[in-house]
mmCIF file with all atom_site columns, C-alpha atoms in Angstrom:
data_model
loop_
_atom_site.group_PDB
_atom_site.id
_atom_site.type_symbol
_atom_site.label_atom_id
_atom_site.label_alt_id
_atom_site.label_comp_id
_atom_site.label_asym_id
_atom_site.label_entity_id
_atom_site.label_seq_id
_atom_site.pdbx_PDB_ins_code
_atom_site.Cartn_x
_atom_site.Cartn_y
_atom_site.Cartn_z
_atom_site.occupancy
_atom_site.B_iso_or_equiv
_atom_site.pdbx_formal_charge
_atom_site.auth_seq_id
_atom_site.auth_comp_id
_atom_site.auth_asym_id
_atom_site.auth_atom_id
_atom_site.pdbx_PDB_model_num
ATOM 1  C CA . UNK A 1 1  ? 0.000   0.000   0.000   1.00 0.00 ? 1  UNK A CA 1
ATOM 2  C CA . UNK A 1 2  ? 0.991   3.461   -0.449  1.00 0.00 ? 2  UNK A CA 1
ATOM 3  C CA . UNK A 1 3  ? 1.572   5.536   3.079   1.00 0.00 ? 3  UNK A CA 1
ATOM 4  C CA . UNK A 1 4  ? -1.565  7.784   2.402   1.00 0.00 ? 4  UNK A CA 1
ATOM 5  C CA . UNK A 1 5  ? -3.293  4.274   1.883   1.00 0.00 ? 5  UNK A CA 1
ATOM 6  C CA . UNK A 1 6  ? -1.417  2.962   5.185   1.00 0.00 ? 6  UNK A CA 1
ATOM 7  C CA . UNK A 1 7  ? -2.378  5.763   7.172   1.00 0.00 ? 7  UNK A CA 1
ATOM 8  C CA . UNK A 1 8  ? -6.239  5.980   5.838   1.00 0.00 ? 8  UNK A CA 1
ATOM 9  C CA . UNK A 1 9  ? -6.177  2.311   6.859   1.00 0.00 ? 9  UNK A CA 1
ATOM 10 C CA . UNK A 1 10 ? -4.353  2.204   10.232  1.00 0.00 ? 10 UNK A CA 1
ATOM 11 C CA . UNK A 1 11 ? -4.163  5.379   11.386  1.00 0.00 ? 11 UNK A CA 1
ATOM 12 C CA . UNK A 1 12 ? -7.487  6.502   11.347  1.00 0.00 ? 12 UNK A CA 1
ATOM 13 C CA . UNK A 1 13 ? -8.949  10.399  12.078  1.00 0.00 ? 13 UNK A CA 1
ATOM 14 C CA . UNK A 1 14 ? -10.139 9.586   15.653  1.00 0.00 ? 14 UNK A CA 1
ATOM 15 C CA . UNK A 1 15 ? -6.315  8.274   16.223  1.00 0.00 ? 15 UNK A CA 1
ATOM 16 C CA . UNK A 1 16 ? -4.948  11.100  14.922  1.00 0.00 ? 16 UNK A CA 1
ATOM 17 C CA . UNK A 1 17 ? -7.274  13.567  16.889  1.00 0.00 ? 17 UNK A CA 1
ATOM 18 C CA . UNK A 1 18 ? -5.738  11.564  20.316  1.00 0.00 ? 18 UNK A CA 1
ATOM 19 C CA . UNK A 1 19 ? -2.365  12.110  19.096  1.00 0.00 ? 19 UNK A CA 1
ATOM 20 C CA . UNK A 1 20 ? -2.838  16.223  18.914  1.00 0.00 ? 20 UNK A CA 1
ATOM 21 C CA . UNK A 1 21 ? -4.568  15.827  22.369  1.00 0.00 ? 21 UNK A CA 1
ATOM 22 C CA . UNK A 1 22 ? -1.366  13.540  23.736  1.00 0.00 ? 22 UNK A CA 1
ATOM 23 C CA . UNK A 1 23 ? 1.552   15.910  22.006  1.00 0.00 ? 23 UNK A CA 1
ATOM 24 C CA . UNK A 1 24 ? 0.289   20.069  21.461  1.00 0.00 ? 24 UNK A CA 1
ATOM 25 C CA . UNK A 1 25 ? -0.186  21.400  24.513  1.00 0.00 ? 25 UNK A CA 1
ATOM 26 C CA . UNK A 1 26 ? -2.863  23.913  23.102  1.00 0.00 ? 26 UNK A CA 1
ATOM 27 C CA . UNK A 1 27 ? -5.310  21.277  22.297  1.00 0.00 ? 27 UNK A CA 1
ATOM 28 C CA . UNK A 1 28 ? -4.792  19.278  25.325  1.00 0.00 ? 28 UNK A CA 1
ATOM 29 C CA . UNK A 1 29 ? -5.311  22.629  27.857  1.00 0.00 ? 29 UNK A CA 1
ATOM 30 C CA . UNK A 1 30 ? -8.988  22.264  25.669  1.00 0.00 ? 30 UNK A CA 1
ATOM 31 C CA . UNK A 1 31 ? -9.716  19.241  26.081  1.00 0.00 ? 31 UNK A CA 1
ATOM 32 C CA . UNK A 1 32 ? -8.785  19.525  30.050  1.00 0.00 ? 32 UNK A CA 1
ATOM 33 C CA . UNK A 1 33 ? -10.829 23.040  29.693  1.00 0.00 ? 33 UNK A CA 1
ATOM 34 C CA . UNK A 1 34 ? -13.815 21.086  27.915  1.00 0.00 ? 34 UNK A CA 1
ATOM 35 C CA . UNK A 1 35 ? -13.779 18.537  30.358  1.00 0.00 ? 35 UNK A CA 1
ATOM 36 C CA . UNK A 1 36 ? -14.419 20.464  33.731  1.00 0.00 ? 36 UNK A CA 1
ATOM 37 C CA . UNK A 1 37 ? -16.361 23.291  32.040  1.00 0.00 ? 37 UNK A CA 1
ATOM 38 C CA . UNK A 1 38 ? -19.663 23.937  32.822  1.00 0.00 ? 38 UNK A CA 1
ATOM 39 C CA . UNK A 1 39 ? -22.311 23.966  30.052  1.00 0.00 ? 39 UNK A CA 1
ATOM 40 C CA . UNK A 1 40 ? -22.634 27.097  29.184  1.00 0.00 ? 40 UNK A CA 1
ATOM 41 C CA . UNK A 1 41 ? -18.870 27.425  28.758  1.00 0.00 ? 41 UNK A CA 1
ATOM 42 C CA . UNK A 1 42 ? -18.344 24.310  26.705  1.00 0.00 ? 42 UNK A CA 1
ATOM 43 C CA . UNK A 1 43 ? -20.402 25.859  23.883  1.00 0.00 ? 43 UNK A CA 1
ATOM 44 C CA . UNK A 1 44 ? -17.223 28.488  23.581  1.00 0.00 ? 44 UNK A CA 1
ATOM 45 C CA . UNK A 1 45 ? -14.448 25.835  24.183  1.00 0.00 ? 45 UNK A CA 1
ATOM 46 C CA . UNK A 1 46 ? -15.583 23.057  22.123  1.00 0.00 ? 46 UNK A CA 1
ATOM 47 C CA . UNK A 1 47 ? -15.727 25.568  18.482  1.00 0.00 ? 47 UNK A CA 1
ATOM 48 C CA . UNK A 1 48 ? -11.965 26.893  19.543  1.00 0.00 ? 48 UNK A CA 1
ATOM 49 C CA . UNK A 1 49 ? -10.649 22.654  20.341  1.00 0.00 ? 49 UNK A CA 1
ATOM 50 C CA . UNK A 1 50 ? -12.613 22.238  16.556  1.00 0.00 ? 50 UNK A CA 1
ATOM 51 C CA . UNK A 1 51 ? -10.855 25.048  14.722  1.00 0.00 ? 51 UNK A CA 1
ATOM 52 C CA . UNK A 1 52 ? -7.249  23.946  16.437  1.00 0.00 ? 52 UNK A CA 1
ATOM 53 C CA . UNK A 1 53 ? -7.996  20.206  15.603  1.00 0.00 ? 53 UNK A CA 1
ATOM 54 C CA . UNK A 1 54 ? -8.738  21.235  11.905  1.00 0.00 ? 54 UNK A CA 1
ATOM 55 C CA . UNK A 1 55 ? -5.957  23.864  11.937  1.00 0.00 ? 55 UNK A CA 1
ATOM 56 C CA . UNK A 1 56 ? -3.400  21.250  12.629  1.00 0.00 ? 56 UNK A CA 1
ATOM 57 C CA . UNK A 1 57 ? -4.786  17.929  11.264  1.00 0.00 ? 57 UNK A CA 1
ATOM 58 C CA . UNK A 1 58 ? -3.067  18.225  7.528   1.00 0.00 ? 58 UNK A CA 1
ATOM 59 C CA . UNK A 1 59 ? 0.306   18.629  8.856   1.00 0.00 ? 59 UNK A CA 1
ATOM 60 C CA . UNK A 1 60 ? -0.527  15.651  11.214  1.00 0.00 ? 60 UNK A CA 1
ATOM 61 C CA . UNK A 1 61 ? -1.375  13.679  8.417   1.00 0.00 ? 61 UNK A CA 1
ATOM 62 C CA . UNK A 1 62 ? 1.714   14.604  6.658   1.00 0.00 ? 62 UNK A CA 1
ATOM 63 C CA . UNK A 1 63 ? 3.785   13.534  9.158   1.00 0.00 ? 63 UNK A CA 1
ATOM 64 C CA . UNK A 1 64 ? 1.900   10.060  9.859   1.00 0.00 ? 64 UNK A CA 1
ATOM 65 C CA . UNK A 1 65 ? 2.687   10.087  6.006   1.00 0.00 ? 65 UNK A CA 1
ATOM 66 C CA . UNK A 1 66 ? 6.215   10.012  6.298   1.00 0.00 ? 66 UNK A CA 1
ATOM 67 C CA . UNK A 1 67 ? 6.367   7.620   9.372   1.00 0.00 ? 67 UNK A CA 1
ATOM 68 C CA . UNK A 1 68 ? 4.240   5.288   7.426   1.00 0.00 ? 68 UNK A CA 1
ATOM 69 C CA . UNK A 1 69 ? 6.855   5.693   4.534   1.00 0.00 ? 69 UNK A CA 1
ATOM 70 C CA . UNK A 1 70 ? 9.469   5.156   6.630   1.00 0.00 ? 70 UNK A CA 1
ATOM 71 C CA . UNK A 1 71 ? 8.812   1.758   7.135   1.00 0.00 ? 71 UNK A CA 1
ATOM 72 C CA . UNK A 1 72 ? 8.780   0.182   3.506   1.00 0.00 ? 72 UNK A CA 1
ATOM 73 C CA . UNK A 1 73 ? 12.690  1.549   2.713   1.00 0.00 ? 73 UNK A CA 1
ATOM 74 C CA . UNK A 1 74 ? 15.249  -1.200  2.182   1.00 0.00 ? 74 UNK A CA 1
ATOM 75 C CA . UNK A 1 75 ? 17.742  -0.178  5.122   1.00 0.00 ? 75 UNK A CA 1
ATOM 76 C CA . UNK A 1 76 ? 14.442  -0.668  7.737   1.00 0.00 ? 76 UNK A CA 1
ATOM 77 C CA . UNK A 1 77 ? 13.344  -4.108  4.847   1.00 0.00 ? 77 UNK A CA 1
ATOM 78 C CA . UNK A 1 78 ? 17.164  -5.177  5.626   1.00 0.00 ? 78 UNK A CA 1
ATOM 79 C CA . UNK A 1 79 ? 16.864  -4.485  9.544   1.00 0.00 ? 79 UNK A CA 1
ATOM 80 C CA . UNK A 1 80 ? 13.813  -6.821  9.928   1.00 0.00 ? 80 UNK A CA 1
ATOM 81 C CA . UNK A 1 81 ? 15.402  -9.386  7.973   1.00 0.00 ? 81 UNK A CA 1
ATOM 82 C CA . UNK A 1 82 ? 12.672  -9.167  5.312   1.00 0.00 ? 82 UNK A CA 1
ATOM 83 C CA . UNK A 1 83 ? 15.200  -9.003  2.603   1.00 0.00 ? 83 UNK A CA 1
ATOM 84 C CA . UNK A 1 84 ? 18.714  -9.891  2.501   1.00 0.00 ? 84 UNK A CA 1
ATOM 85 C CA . UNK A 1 85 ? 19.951  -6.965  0.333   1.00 0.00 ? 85 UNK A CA 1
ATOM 86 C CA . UNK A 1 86 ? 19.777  -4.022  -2.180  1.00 0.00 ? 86 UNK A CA 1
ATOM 87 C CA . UNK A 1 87 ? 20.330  -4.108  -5.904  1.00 0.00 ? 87 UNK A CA 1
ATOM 88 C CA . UNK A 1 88 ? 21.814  -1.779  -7.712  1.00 0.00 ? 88 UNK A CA 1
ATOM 89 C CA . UNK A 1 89 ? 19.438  -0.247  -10.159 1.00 0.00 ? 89 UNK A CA 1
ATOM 90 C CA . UNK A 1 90 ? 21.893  -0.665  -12.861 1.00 0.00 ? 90 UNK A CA 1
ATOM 91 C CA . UNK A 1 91 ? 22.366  -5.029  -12.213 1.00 0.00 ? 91 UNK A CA 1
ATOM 92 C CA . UNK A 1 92 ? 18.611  -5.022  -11.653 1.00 0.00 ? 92 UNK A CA 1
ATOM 93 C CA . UNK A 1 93 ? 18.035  -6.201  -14.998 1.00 0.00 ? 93 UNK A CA 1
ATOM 94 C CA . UNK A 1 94 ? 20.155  -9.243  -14.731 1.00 0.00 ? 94 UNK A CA 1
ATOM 95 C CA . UNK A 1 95 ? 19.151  -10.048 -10.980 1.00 0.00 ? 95 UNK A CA 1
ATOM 96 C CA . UNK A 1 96 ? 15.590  -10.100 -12.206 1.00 0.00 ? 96 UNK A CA 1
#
């Protein structure tokens, strides 16, 4: 699969939404606002924790992206023993 398949697949929205709530502080001081607000309050809190969420979700997609990428290159393929080396594009012809 392709990362943006990988990440649509296994890292889904909701995941990604608990890893801006784990790792930028700004979200999680909403979330910890949201929780012990009153009512009344939460109907202010809860548009600003959307617009963040929204504001920041692209560039954490981006970067579960590249960590998805990560793992299909053939120095991590060589670490985990899934292949035993790396041919040169130019002898691919005749290893193939």
């Amino acid at each position: 699969l392709e990362p943006a398949g990988i990440v649509e697949i296994k890292y889904r929205h909701h995941q990604l939404l608990e890893t801006m709530a784990r790792l930028d502080p700004v979200v999680a001081a909403l979330n910890m606002r949201l929780a012990s607000a009153a009512d009344h309050e939460r109907a202010s809190i809860a548009p600003q924790l959307k617009a963040r969420q929204e504001q920041l979700l692209p560039m954490y997609t981006k970067v579960a992206e590249q960590f998805a990428d990560l793992h299909d290159v053939p120095a991590r393929m060589i670490a985990k023993n899934c292949i035993h080396g790396v041919v040169d594009w130019k002898w691919s012809r005749q290893f193939f």
